[in-house]
Amino acid sequence: MDTGPETPKFSPWAIAIIWIIVLMVATTIFNGALDDINNPNKQLTVSINQNGSKQIVLERNRYGHYVATGKINGQSVEFLLDTGATLVAIPEHIAKKLSLIKGQGFQSETANGMSQSYATHLDTVSLGDIVISNVQGSISMGMEFDEVLLGMSFLKHLQMTQQGKTLTISIPE
């Protein structure tokens, strides 16, 4: 008696390998989605406003922060815009990757209390096509996160307008 095509049989090893592959693919997709949630501004679009100057529009992430991909001395970093930070504050582990030189040490007051920092010079800081040269920065000890605080030593050169969930940044006339 013919019961139709035979159902394939998989060994326990084959089933385990299939599940591992499915979990790896799901993890990759999930991590990409989390990155997009944390930094919706990975690809910055620069436009020209009515005055003829460059402008960038940033979207606020789901946590209420403006995070964007930019560059320090031509090397890609993730910025967290922080108008409460006096300088561009770079975690020590990122400063090492950027080959930044520690200058004069000083104490800085952070949301987590006092912290040791070192002055450093940034040849260029860029956000999209907006590039500012000779920016003061600090190498901050104890900052364990992977974003650079984009502080007022950079932001003071720009005009910012927040409306709803967007922040428009441009170079003033």
XYZ file of N, CA, C and O in Angstrom:
692
model
N 0.834 -1.159 0.000
C 0.000 0.000 0.000
C 0.893 1.242 0.000
O 1.759 1.391 0.838
N 0.651 2.159 -0.937
C 1.443 3.386 -1.074
C 0.795 4.486 -0.242
O -0.370 4.817 -0.436
N 1.561 5.037 0.714
C 1.019 6.087 1.590
C 1.478 7.474 1.164
O 1.328 8.442 1.889
N 2.055 7.605 0.022
C 2.511 8.902 -0.466
C 3.988 9.082 -0.207
O 4.690 8.146 0.202
N 4.466 10.317 -0.438
C 5.891 10.556 -0.257
C 6.293 10.398 1.213
O 5.536 10.709 2.118
N 7.488 9.903 1.391
C 7.992 9.680 2.741
C 8.444 11.011 3.355
O 9.066 11.830 2.703
N 8.075 11.235 4.604
C 8.459 12.454 5.316
C 9.935 12.361 5.672
O 10.380 11.353 6.218
N 10.697 13.432 5.347
C 12.129 13.361 5.671
C 12.347 13.334 7.175
O 11.624 13.973 7.931
N 13.339 12.618 7.594
C 13.687 12.518 9.012
C 14.973 13.304 9.230
O 15.911 13.200 8.465
N 14.981 14.128 10.285
C 16.163 14.927 10.623
C 16.775 14.388 11.900
O 16.075 14.058 12.847
N 18.081 14.346 11.902
C 18.780 13.921 13.111
C 18.687 15.033 14.153
O 18.464 16.197 13.810
N 18.864 14.703 15.421
C 18.852 15.747 16.458
C 19.911 16.822 16.195
O 19.691 17.995 16.489
N 21.048 16.442 15.613
C 22.101 17.420 15.303
C 21.638 18.406 14.242
O 21.892 19.603 14.317
N 20.958 17.912 13.222
C 20.462 18.783 12.158
C 19.432 19.766 12.710
O 19.437 20.948 12.367
N 18.553 19.284 13.575
C 17.546 20.158 14.190
C 18.238 21.218 15.041
O 17.879 22.402 14.990
N 19.254 20.834 15.805
C 19.986 21.792 16.646
C 20.673 22.852 15.786
O 20.635 24.048 16.106
N 21.284 22.443 14.689
C 21.963 23.394 13.791
C 20.956 24.358 13.172
O 21.199 25.558 13.086
N 19.800 23.844 12.766
C 18.760 24.704 12.195
C 18.319 25.745 13.233
O 18.188 26.931 12.921
N 18.093 25.330 14.464
C 17.687 26.269 15.521
C 18.771 27.308 15.806
O 18.470 28.484 16.021
N 20.012 26.891 15.800
C 21.115 27.842 16.028
C 21.126 28.891 14.926
O 21.259 30.089 15.190
N 20.966 28.467 13.686
C 20.945 29.412 12.551
C 19.757 30.361 12.684
O 19.903 31.580 12.502
N 18.578 29.833 13.016
C 17.391 30.679 13.181
C 17.623 31.703 14.289
O 17.309 32.893 14.136
N 18.189 31.295 15.407
C 18.455 32.218 16.522
C 19.499 33.273 16.152
O 19.374 34.434 16.540
N 20.516 32.886 15.391
C 21.530 33.853 14.967
C 20.924 34.905 14.040
O 21.198 36.105 14.186
N 20.100 34.487 13.109
C 19.440 35.428 12.198
C 18.512 36.355 12.982
O 18.514 37.576 12.787
N 17.730 35.807 13.895
C 16.811 36.621 14.703
C 17.582 37.616 15.566
O 17.174 38.778 15.702
N 18.707 37.191 16.144
C 19.527 38.091 16.963
C 20.083 39.228 16.123
O 20.066 40.382 16.545
N 20.553 38.922 14.929
C 21.089 39.960 14.043
C 20.006 40.977 13.683
O 20.227 42.188 13.733
N 18.839 40.502 13.347
C 17.729 41.401 12.998
C 17.337 42.236 14.213
O 17.140 43.451 14.108
N 17.225 41.619 15.376
C 16.833 42.317 16.601
C 17.867 43.367 16.987
O 17.509 44.491 17.340
N 19.158 43.033 16.900
C 20.207 44.012 17.228
C 20.189 45.195 16.267
O 20.397 46.333 16.672
N 19.941 44.940 14.994
C 19.819 46.026 14.019
C 18.647 46.930 14.347
O 18.743 48.158 14.255
N 17.538 46.333 14.756
C 16.365 47.132 15.129
C 16.662 47.975 16.370
O 16.264 49.138 16.446
N 17.377 47.406 17.344
C 17.748 48.175 18.544
C 18.677 49.329 18.198
O 18.537 50.425 18.735
N 19.625 49.097 17.295
C 20.519 50.177 16.852
C 19.725 51.300 16.217
O 19.986 52.474 16.450
N 18.735 50.947 15.388
C 17.906 51.964 14.744
C 17.058 52.722 15.758
O 16.804 53.908 15.589
N 16.631 52.056 16.816
C 15.853 52.714 17.868
C 16.737 53.686 18.624
O 16.340 54.807 18.922
N 17.975 53.279 18.955
C 18.889 54.139 19.704
C 19.408 55.288 18.860
O 19.538 56.403 19.340
N 19.734 55.019 17.588
C 20.277 56.064 16.716
C 19.517 56.074 15.389
O 19.923 55.436 14.426
N 18.421 56.850 15.339
C 17.678 56.940 14.083
C 18.365 57.850 13.059
O 17.839 58.052 11.971
N 19.538 58.393 13.416
C 20.233 59.363 12.564
C 21.572 58.837 12.069
O 22.548 59.566 12.006
N 21.626 57.561 11.703
C 22.882 56.990 11.206
C 23.270 57.589 9.860
O 24.423 57.822 9.598
N 22.286 57.816 9.003
C 22.530 58.407 7.687
C 21.964 59.821 7.709
O 20.752 60.002 7.605
N 22.828 60.806 7.872
C 22.376 62.191 7.949
C 22.165 62.767 6.554
O 22.996 62.584 5.665
N 21.064 63.456 6.401
C 20.767 64.137 5.153
C 20.990 65.623 5.367
O 20.420 66.219 6.280
N 21.827 66.183 4.551
C 22.117 67.612 4.631
C 21.304 68.305 3.549
O 21.270 67.862 2.407
N 20.638 69.373 3.944
C 19.885 70.151 2.962
C 20.317 71.609 3.080
O 21.057 71.983 3.979
N 19.835 72.416 2.185
C 20.127 73.846 2.185
C 18.837 74.571 2.558
O 17.790 74.349 1.942
N 18.903 75.427 3.593
C 17.701 76.158 3.989
C 17.503 77.389 3.104
O 18.281 77.642 2.189
N 16.467 78.201 3.426
C 16.138 79.363 2.592
C 17.275 80.372 2.543
O 17.401 81.122 1.582
N 18.101 80.422 3.572
C 19.207 81.380 3.628
C 20.449 80.887 2.890
O 21.453 81.580 2.841
N 20.379 79.667 2.367
C 21.508 79.131 1.622
C 22.537 78.414 2.478
O 23.583 78.022 1.981
N 22.272 78.232 3.785
C 23.246 77.527 4.623
C 22.825 76.068 4.807
O 21.654 75.712 4.677
N 23.808 75.227 5.109
C 23.565 73.803 5.296
C 22.773 73.581 6.574
O 23.005 74.243 7.585
N 21.876 72.614 6.535
C 21.143 72.238 7.734
C 20.951 70.734 7.779
O 20.909 70.073 6.747
N 20.853 70.232 8.998
C 20.631 68.809 9.250
C 19.431 68.715 10.163
O 19.316 69.471 11.134
N 18.547 67.775 9.888
C 17.401 67.537 10.754
C 17.603 66.188 11.435
O 17.759 65.163 10.766
N 17.630 66.217 12.773
C 17.800 65.001 13.557
C 16.460 64.574 14.138
O 15.663 65.415 14.553
N 16.271 63.275 14.179
C 15.071 62.710 14.791
C 15.429 62.250 16.207
O 16.468 61.614 16.420
N 14.573 62.567 17.157
C 14.786 62.143 18.548
C 14.566 60.633 18.638
O 13.667 60.089 17.999
N 15.414 59.951 19.433
C 15.217 58.508 19.585
C 14.095 58.244 20.599
O 13.563 59.162 21.218
N 13.734 57.012 20.779
C 12.590 56.684 21.631
C 12.830 57.006 23.097
O 11.906 57.017 23.889
N 14.087 57.277 23.461
C 14.412 57.643 24.840
C 14.418 59.158 25.028
O 14.723 59.657 26.104
N 14.138 59.909 23.950
C 14.075 61.362 24.023
C 15.399 62.060 23.763
O 15.505 63.262 23.953
N 16.413 61.313 23.311
C 17.736 61.887 23.058
C 17.988 62.042 21.560
O 17.418 61.325 20.747
N 18.881 62.967 21.245
C 19.327 63.118 19.870
C 20.685 62.443 19.749
O 21.682 62.918 20.294
N 20.707 61.314 19.079
C 21.923 60.536 18.845
C 22.143 60.542 17.333
O 21.198 60.376 16.564
N 23.388 60.756 16.927
C 23.691 60.810 15.499
C 25.104 60.321 15.247
O 25.985 60.449 16.098
N 25.308 59.770 14.084
C 26.639 59.352 13.661
C 27.362 60.566 13.083
O 26.788 61.325 12.317
N 28.600 60.755 13.498
C 29.417 61.862 13.006
C 30.868 61.438 12.981
O 31.173 60.237 13.012
N 31.762 62.420 12.961
C 33.190 62.106 12.890
C 33.998 63.033 13.784
O 33.674 64.214 13.918
N 35.057 62.478 14.342
C 36.097 63.244 15.033
C 37.388 62.940 14.306
O 37.759 61.763 14.159
N 38.050 63.994 13.842
C 39.302 63.835 13.085
C 39.164 62.806 11.963
O 40.061 62.001 11.717
N 37.995 62.804 11.312
C 37.761 61.927 10.172
C 37.363 60.507 10.510
O 37.136 59.705 9.611
N 37.262 60.172 11.803
C 36.911 58.811 12.204
C 35.493 58.788 12.767
O 35.118 59.627 13.574
N 34.723 57.812 12.352
C 33.311 57.714 12.709
C 33.099 57.442 14.198
O 33.784 56.599 14.794
N 32.145 58.184 14.783
C 31.744 58.002 16.181
C 30.235 58.202 16.274
O 29.605 58.756 15.380
N 29.672 57.759 17.382
C 28.269 58.024 17.694
C 28.238 59.180 18.680
O 28.879 59.127 19.730
N 27.485 60.230 18.343
C 27.346 61.394 19.207
C 26.013 61.352 19.942
O 24.993 60.963 19.367
N 26.034 61.795 21.182
C 24.834 62.084 21.954
C 24.876 63.576 22.208
O 25.786 64.062 22.893
N 23.954 64.339 21.608
C 23.961 65.789 21.779
C 23.648 66.121 23.227
O 22.663 65.634 23.783
N 24.503 66.954 23.831
C 24.375 67.270 25.247
C 24.695 68.741 25.466
O 25.862 69.116 25.614
N 23.661 69.572 25.513
C 23.867 71.004 25.721
C 24.333 71.304 27.139
O 24.779 72.410 27.410
N 24.274 70.331 28.026
C 24.769 70.511 29.387
C 26.257 70.224 29.531
O 26.851 70.492 30.565
N 26.864 69.695 28.477
C 28.305 69.405 28.502
C 29.057 70.600 27.931
O 28.743 71.076 26.842
N 30.025 71.088 28.672
C 30.813 72.238 28.225
C 31.647 71.884 27.004
O 31.738 72.665 26.058
N 32.260 70.710 27.019
C 33.165 70.281 25.949
C 32.612 69.055 25.242
O 31.664 68.424 25.721
N 33.219 68.710 24.141
C 32.962 67.415 23.520
C 33.667 66.404 24.421
O 34.894 66.413 24.538
N 32.892 65.570 25.117
C 33.435 64.644 26.111
C 33.521 63.238 25.521
O 32.508 62.665 25.115
N 34.736 62.710 25.500
C 35.005 61.439 24.843
C 35.400 60.400 25.891
O 36.353 60.614 26.645
N 34.684 59.276 25.952
C 35.097 58.212 26.856
C 36.523 57.761 26.535
O 36.941 57.759 25.369
N 37.259 57.376 27.551
C 38.666 57.011 27.376
C 38.857 55.905 26.346
O 39.763 55.976 25.516
N 37.992 54.884 26.349
C 38.175 53.770 25.401
C 37.993 54.230 23.953
O 38.636 53.705 23.053
N 37.150 55.234 23.715
C 36.991 55.773 22.360
C 38.174 56.675 22.024
O 38.684 56.662 20.904
N 38.629 57.464 23.004
C 39.781 58.348 22.783
C 41.014 57.548 22.360
O 41.787 57.986 21.498
N 41.188 56.369 22.940
C 42.323 55.511 22.550
C 42.197 55.085 21.088
O 43.176 55.110 20.343
N 40.993 54.699 20.665
C 40.784 54.298 19.267
C 41.038 55.463 18.314
O 41.472 55.261 17.182
N 40.749 56.690 18.781
C 40.945 57.877 17.955
C 42.372 58.419 18.047
O 42.706 59.410 17.409
N 43.209 57.785 18.879
C 44.602 58.201 19.107
C 44.695 59.642 19.607
O 45.587 60.398 19.207
N 43.781 60.017 20.497
C 43.806 61.363 21.062
C 44.839 61.444 22.179
O 45.080 60.469 22.889
N 45.420 62.610 22.340
C 46.469 62.834 23.334
C 45.877 63.504 24.557
O 45.174 64.516 24.443
N 46.181 62.938 25.730
C 45.729 63.527 26.985
C 46.576 64.755 27.302
O 47.796 64.697 27.297
N 45.894 65.849 27.584
C 46.572 67.075 28.000
C 46.437 67.266 29.496
O 46.434 66.299 30.262
N 46.282 68.518 29.891
C 46.145 68.888 31.303
C 44.957 68.163 31.931
O 43.866 68.147 31.380
N 45.172 67.600 33.106
C 44.105 66.933 33.845
C 43.260 67.931 34.625
O 43.746 68.977 35.037
N 41.988 67.623 34.813
C 41.097 68.459 35.611
C 39.925 67.619 36.102
O 39.652 66.547 35.581
N 39.275 68.114 37.123
C 38.078 67.469 37.654
C 36.864 68.022 36.922
O 36.757 69.228 36.707
N 35.968 67.152 36.520
C 34.740 67.611 35.875
C 33.552 67.082 36.662
O 33.598 65.989 37.218
N 32.514 67.895 36.683
C 31.302 67.501 37.388
C 30.335 66.910 36.375
O 29.995 67.540 35.369
N 29.918 65.688 36.635
C 29.006 64.994 35.735
C 27.719 64.661 36.482
O 27.613 64.887 37.689
N 26.767 64.100 35.770
C 25.523 63.662 36.398
C 25.798 62.585 37.453
O 25.017 62.411 38.378
N 26.912 61.876 37.313
C 27.276 60.819 38.258
C 28.264 61.290 39.317
O 28.856 60.477 40.013
N 28.493 62.594 39.417
C 29.430 63.122 40.404
C 30.721 63.592 39.753
O 30.803 63.764 38.542
N 31.743 63.788 40.568
C 33.034 64.279 40.076
C 33.777 63.168 39.339
O 33.703 62.003 39.704
N 34.509 63.586 38.299
C 35.235 62.630 37.469
C 36.536 63.265 36.983
O 36.601 64.482 36.797
N 37.548 62.456 36.760
C 38.811 62.924 36.218
C 38.711 63.013 34.700
O 38.228 62.095 34.051
N 39.143 64.133 34.151
C 39.150 64.339 32.702
C 40.482 64.933 32.288
O 41.230 65.445 33.123
N 40.760 64.876 30.999
C 41.987 65.443 30.447
C 41.623 66.260 29.210
O 40.851 65.803 28.360
N 42.175 67.443 29.105
C 41.942 68.289 27.936
C 42.533 67.600 26.704
O 43.545 66.905 26.797
N 41.878 67.789 25.580
C 42.402 67.286 24.323
C 41.962 68.225 23.198
O 41.007 68.985 23.360
N 42.687 68.175 22.109
C 42.391 69.031 20.953
C 41.846 68.164 19.836
O 42.414 67.117 19.510
N 40.729 68.602 19.236
C 40.118 67.884 18.131
C 40.300 68.726 16.877
O 39.814 69.860 16.820
N 41.026 68.215 15.911
C 41.264 68.969 14.672
C 39.948 69.301 13.982
O 39.716 70.437 13.577
N 39.082 68.286 13.847
C 37.774 68.506 13.233
C 36.713 67.664 13.936
O 36.988 66.545 14.373
N 35.532 68.235 14.013
C 34.348 67.517 14.479
C 33.287 67.767 13.418
O 33.055 68.909 13.019
N 32.673 66.694 12.942
C 31.678 66.878 11.888
C 30.406 66.107 12.174
O 30.423 65.020 12.753
N 29.335 66.732 11.771
C 28.003 66.148 11.840
C 27.424 66.349 10.444
O 27.120 67.473 10.046
N 27.387 65.278 9.673
C 27.027 65.413 8.265
C 28.065 66.268 7.569
O 29.260 66.073 7.746
N 27.612 67.253 6.800
C 28.523 68.160 6.094
C 28.891 69.383 6.920
O 29.584 70.270 6.422
N 28.411 69.454 8.149
C 28.781 70.564 9.026
C 30.067 70.177 9.741
O 30.100 69.208 10.501
N 31.124 70.906 9.451
C 32.448 70.605 10.012
C 32.956 71.833 10.752
O 32.978 72.932 10.206
N 33.367 71.631 12.006
C 33.967 72.690 12.806
C 35.394 72.258 13.127
O 35.629 71.125 13.540
N 36.352 73.177 12.918
C 37.763 72.880 13.176
C 38.188 73.430 14.528
O 37.581 74.364 15.059
N 39.273 72.858 15.064
C 39.886 73.311 16.316
C 38.891 73.360 17.461
O 38.610 74.409 18.025
N 38.357 72.211 17.802
C 37.350 72.095 18.852
C 38.008 71.573 20.130
O 38.791 70.627 20.090
N 37.667 72.197 21.249
C 38.162 71.719 22.542
C 37.361 70.485 22.947
O 36.139 70.443 22.787
N 38.073 69.515 23.470
C 37.421 68.301 23.932
C 38.005 67.847 25.239
O 38.972 68.437 25.755
N 37.419 66.807 25.795
C 37.964 66.208 27.003
C 37.905 64.696 26.876
O 36.981 64.147 26.277
N 38.932 64.073 27.403
C 38.948 62.616 27.528
C 38.476 62.352 28.945
O 39.110 62.771 29.911
N 37.330 61.709 29.051
C 36.668 61.565 30.344
C 36.807 60.144 30.870
O 36.380 59.186 30.222
N 37.383 60.045 32.038
C 37.567 58.755 32.690
C 36.223 58.325 33.292
O 35.441 59.151 33.725
N 35.968 57.063 33.296
C 34.766 56.552 33.946
C 33.523 56.563 33.069
O 32.486 56.064 33.480
N 33.597 57.120 31.883
C 32.449 57.054 30.970
C 32.515 55.696 30.278
O 33.412 55.445 29.485
N 31.569 54.835 30.585
C 31.615 53.459 30.085
C 30.758 53.233 28.847
O 30.764 52.156 28.282
N 29.994 54.244 28.426
C 29.121 54.044 27.280
C 29.871 54.293 25.978
O 31.013 54.722 25.978
N 29.211 54.035 24.859
C 29.868 54.076 23.551
C 29.543 55.316 22.734
O 29.811 55.345 21.538
N 28.958 56.335 23.357
C 28.683 57.582 22.659
C 29.599 58.678 23.175
O 29.976 58.696 24.339
N 29.916 59.598 22.280
C 30.665 60.802 22.617
C 29.631 61.881 22.914
O 28.675 62.055 22.149
N 29.806 62.598 24.031
C 28.891 63.694 24.344
C 29.271 64.892 23.487
O 30.367 65.442 23.623
N 28.384 65.280 22.596
C 28.634 66.407 21.706
C 28.213 67.669 22.451
O 27.053 68.057 22.442
N 29.194 68.276 23.126
C 28.932 69.405 24.007
C 29.029 70.753 23.329
O 29.172 70.874 22.105
N 28.988 71.789 24.165
C 28.881 73.161 23.685
C 30.132 73.672 22.970
O 30.029 74.625 22.205
N 31.298 73.068 23.178
C 32.477 73.532 22.430
C 32.279 73.326 20.928
O 32.909 73.993 20.117
N 31.376 72.450 20.539
C 30.981 72.273 19.134
C 29.650 72.974 18.861
O 29.524 73.737 17.909
N 28.663 72.727 19.710
C 27.304 73.206 19.451
C 27.176 74.727 19.474
O 26.283 75.274 18.828
N 28.073 75.424 20.196
C 27.972 76.890 20.273
C 28.151 77.567 18.911
O 27.767 78.711 18.738
N 28.707 76.866 17.951
C 28.928 77.411 16.612
C 27.699 77.260 15.712
O 27.718 77.705 14.566
N 26.661 76.632 16.232
C 25.517 76.276 15.403
C 24.229 76.909 15.910
O 24.137 77.326 17.057
N 23.256 76.927 15.037
C 21.912 77.366 15.398
C 21.060 76.108 15.486
O 21.097 75.263 14.580
N 20.280 75.969 16.570
C 19.459 74.784 16.753
C 18.010 75.193 17.015
O 17.768 76.106 17.799
N 17.103 74.489 16.368
C 15.683 74.720 16.567
C 15.001 73.376 16.757
O 15.087 72.504 15.888
N 14.344 73.220 17.897
C 13.634 71.980 18.165
C 12.148 72.202 17.927
O 11.577 73.201 18.373
N 11.564 71.262 17.221
C 10.129 71.317 16.978
C 9.614 69.889 16.995
O 10.038 69.057 16.175
N 8.724 69.598 17.933
C 8.218 68.235 18.063
C 9.350 67.271 18.376
O 10.101 67.470 19.318
N 9.487 66.252 17.553
C 10.505 65.216 17.769
C 11.721 65.412 16.877
O 12.505 64.478 16.684
N 11.881 66.626 16.333
C 13.035 66.870 15.465
C 13.832 68.065 15.954
O 13.320 68.979 16.595
N 15.104 68.044 15.642
C 16.027 69.121 15.956
C 16.712 69.512 14.653
O 17.352 68.679 14.006
N 16.549 70.773 14.254
C 17.192 71.273 13.043
C 18.447 72.024 13.439
O 18.402 72.926 14.287
N 19.572 71.634 12.857
C 20.871 72.233 13.160
C 21.398 72.881 11.897
O 21.392 72.257 10.820
N 21.854 74.122 12.029
C 22.428 74.802 10.865
C 23.542 75.742 11.317
O 23.666 76.052 12.509
N 24.328 76.174 10.356
C 25.374 77.158 10.635
C 24.718 78.530 10.520
O 24.083 78.829 9.499
N 24.820 79.363 11.569
C 24.177 80.679 11.493
C 24.791 81.535 10.395
O 25.942 81.366 10.027
N 23.997 82.487 9.917
C 24.464 83.378 8.845
C 25.533 84.299 9.343
O 25.571 84.793 10.404
